[in-house]
């Protein structure tokens, strides 16, 4: 695995963790006035923008067309969410909120689809990793970004561990089912 891919995964996890950490201070990101509010807005946009290349690089680990197709959809949705959040909250153009919701919900549902496509491609470790990212989205306001850091950080440190394919079921197992 390339050093660039590892860096992107680690950076993405770190940005999500940083934004979750800032969230404990309860910033007013929807109406930023303080420095912390502005940091929260731009960190959140950075979360989505770094997620796009991270998911594409993640999908390249599995030579399965469905995994890559879902990853492209997630990446486009994450880019939309990041740009829309920056325009809506960062620049004050509230009409971009619809685009943010569309992008973020599509990205979140796309990560659920990644769980399924990784499992169908017999990559249960990657399916668990993607499931961890889904959980981190759900727990974002209470430190869930640290789950993303653990998942993607683990991938950055030890990508080969995640590449192990699940064993093919034997003919005996298939006959019993």
mmCIF file of N, CA, C and O in Angstrom, residues 58 111-112 114-120 122-134 162 166:
data_model
loop_
_atom_site.group_PDB
_atom_site.id
_atom_site.type_symbol
_atom_site.label_atom_id
_atom_site.label_comp_id
_atom_site.label_asym_id
_atom_site.label_seq_id
_atom_site.Cartn_x
_atom_site.Cartn_y
_atom_site.Cartn_z
ATOM 1 N N UNK A 58 -9.768 3.152 -0.226
ATOM 2 C CA UNK A 58 -10.236 1.959 0.477
ATOM 3 C C UNK A 58 -10.809 0.947 -0.507
ATOM 4 O O UNK A 58 -10.515 -0.249 -0.434
ATOM 5 N N UNK A 111 -22.013 4.311 2.967
ATOM 6 C CA UNK A 111 -21.140 3.531 3.845
ATOM 7 C C UNK A 111 -21.842 2.254 4.307
ATOM 8 O O UNK A 111 -21.201 1.211 4.445
ATOM 9 N N UNK A 112 -23.150 2.327 4.530
ATOM 10 C CA UNK A 112 -23.900 1.097 4.845
ATOM 11 C C UNK A 112 -23.820 0.112 3.677
ATOM 12 O O UNK A 112 -23.648 -1.088 3.879
ATOM 13 N N UNK A 114 -21.403 -0.048 1.588
ATOM 14 C CA UNK A 114 -20.036 -0.581 1.570
ATOM 15 C C UNK A 114 -19.890 -1.767 2.518
ATOM 16 O O UNK A 114 -19.176 -2.728 2.202
ATOM 17 N N UNK A 115 -20.547 -1.696 3.661
ATOM 18 C CA UNK A 115 -20.514 -2.829 4.591
ATOM 19 C C UNK A 115 -20.990 -4.085 3.867
ATOM 20 O O UNK A 115 -20.345 -5.138 3.913
ATOM 21 N N UNK A 116 -22.105 -3.959 3.163
ATOM 22 C CA UNK A 116 -22.686 -5.102 2.459
ATOM 23 C C UNK A 116 -21.793 -5.553 1.303
ATOM 24 O O UNK A 116 -21.539 -6.756 1.144
ATOM 25 N N UNK A 117 -21.287 -4.614 0.512
ATOM 26 C CA UNK A 117 -20.468 -5.011 -0.645
ATOM 27 C C UNK A 117 -19.136 -5.622 -0.212
ATOM 28 O O UNK A 117 -18.661 -6.563 -0.848
ATOM 29 N N UNK A 118 -18.555 -5.119 0.870
ATOM 30 C CA UNK A 118 -17.331 -5.758 1.378
ATOM 31 C C UNK A 118 -17.631 -7.173 1.856
ATOM 32 O O UNK A 118 -16.860 -8.095 1.597
ATOM 33 N N UNK A 119 -18.733 -7.341 2.548
ATOM 34 C CA UNK A 119 -19.107 -8.675 3.034
ATOM 35 C C UNK A 119 -19.360 -9.625 1.862
ATOM 36 O O UNK A 119 -18.920 -10.777 1.886
ATOM 37 N N UNK A 120 -20.046 -9.146 0.839
ATOM 38 C CA UNK A 120 -20.314 -9.991 -0.332
ATOM 39 C C UNK A 120 -19.036 -10.313 -1.107
ATOM 40 O O UNK A 120 -18.956 -11.346 -1.759
ATOM 41 N N UNK A 122 -16.412 -11.029 0.343
ATOM 42 C CA UNK A 122 -15.704 -11.883 1.294
ATOM 43 C C UNK A 122 -14.527 -11.167 1.953
ATOM 44 O O UNK A 122 -13.458 -11.730 2.125
ATOM 45 N N UNK A 123 -14.750 -9.939 2.309
ATOM 46 C CA UNK A 123 -13.751 -9.155 3.030
ATOM 47 C C UNK A 123 -14.382 -8.662 4.336
ATOM 48 O O UNK A 123 -14.701 -7.487 4.493
ATOM 49 N N UNK A 124 -14.578 -9.589 5.271
ATOM 50 C CA UNK A 124 -15.291 -9.258 6.507
ATOM 51 C C UNK A 124 -14.553 -8.218 7.342
ATOM 52 O O UNK A 124 -15.187 -7.395 8.008
ATOM 53 N N UNK A 125 -13.234 -8.208 7.303
ATOM 54 C CA UNK A 125 -12.496 -7.212 8.088
ATOM 55 C C UNK A 125 -12.766 -5.802 7.555
ATOM 56 O O UNK A 125 -12.910 -4.862 8.331
ATOM 57 N N UNK A 126 -12.829 -5.664 6.250
ATOM 58 C CA UNK A 126 -13.156 -4.362 5.667
ATOM 59 C C UNK A 126 -14.621 -4.016 5.922
ATOM 60 O O UNK A 126 -14.963 -2.841 6.097
ATOM 61 N N UNK A 127 -15.478 -5.024 5.947
ATOM 62 C CA UNK A 127 -16.889 -4.772 6.259
ATOM 63 C C UNK A 127 -17.013 -4.243 7.688
ATOM 64 O O UNK A 127 -17.777 -3.297 7.945
ATOM 65 N N UNK A 128 -16.273 -4.816 8.621
ATOM 66 C CA UNK A 128 -16.295 -4.327 10.003
ATOM 67 C C UNK A 128 -15.726 -2.916 10.081
ATOM 68 O O UNK A 128 -16.248 -2.080 10.833
ATOM 69 N N UNK A 129 -14.674 -2.638 9.329
ATOM 70 C CA UNK A 129 -14.112 -1.286 9.297
ATOM 71 C C UNK A 129 -15.153 -0.285 8.808
ATOM 72 O O UNK A 129 -15.362 0.760 9.432
ATOM 73 N N UNK A 130 -15.827 -0.611 7.707
ATOM 74 C CA UNK A 130 -16.862 0.280 7.172
ATOM 75 C C UNK A 130 -18.006 0.425 8.173
ATOM 76 O O UNK A 130 -18.556 1.516 8.344
ATOM 77 N N UNK A 131 -18.345 -0.651 8.853
ATOM 78 C CA UNK A 131 -19.373 -0.572 9.894
ATOM 79 C C UNK A 131 -18.957 0.347 11.032
ATOM 80 O O UNK A 131 -19.779 1.081 11.583
ATOM 81 N N UNK A 132 -17.682 0.332 11.370
ATOM 82 C CA UNK A 132 -17.179 1.249 12.392
ATOM 83 C C UNK A 132 -17.334 2.698 11.982
ATOM 84 O O UNK A 132 -17.676 3.560 12.803
ATOM 85 N N UNK A 133 -17.110 2.975 10.697
ATOM 86 C CA UNK A 133 -17.280 4.345 10.209
ATOM 87 C C UNK A 133 -18.755 4.740 10.273
ATOM 88 O O UNK A 133 -19.084 5.875 10.642
ATOM 89 N N UNK A 134 -19.645 3.828 9.954
ATOM 90 C CA UNK A 134 -21.086 4.106 10.064
ATOM 91 C C UNK A 134 -21.443 4.442 11.516
ATOM 92 O O UNK A 134 -22.153 5.416 11.781
ATOM 93 N N UNK A 162 -6.217 -6.115 6.801
ATOM 94 C CA UNK A 162 -7.584 -5.946 6.325
ATOM 95 C C UNK A 162 -7.826 -6.628 4.981
ATOM 96 O O UNK A 162 -8.957 -6.746 4.558
ATOM 97 N N UNK A 166 -12.037 -13.817 3.284
ATOM 98 C CA UNK A 166 -12.714 -14.869 4.033
ATOM 99 C C UNK A 166 -12.579 -16.168 3.259
ATOM 100 O O UNK A 166 -12.598 -16.169 2.016
#
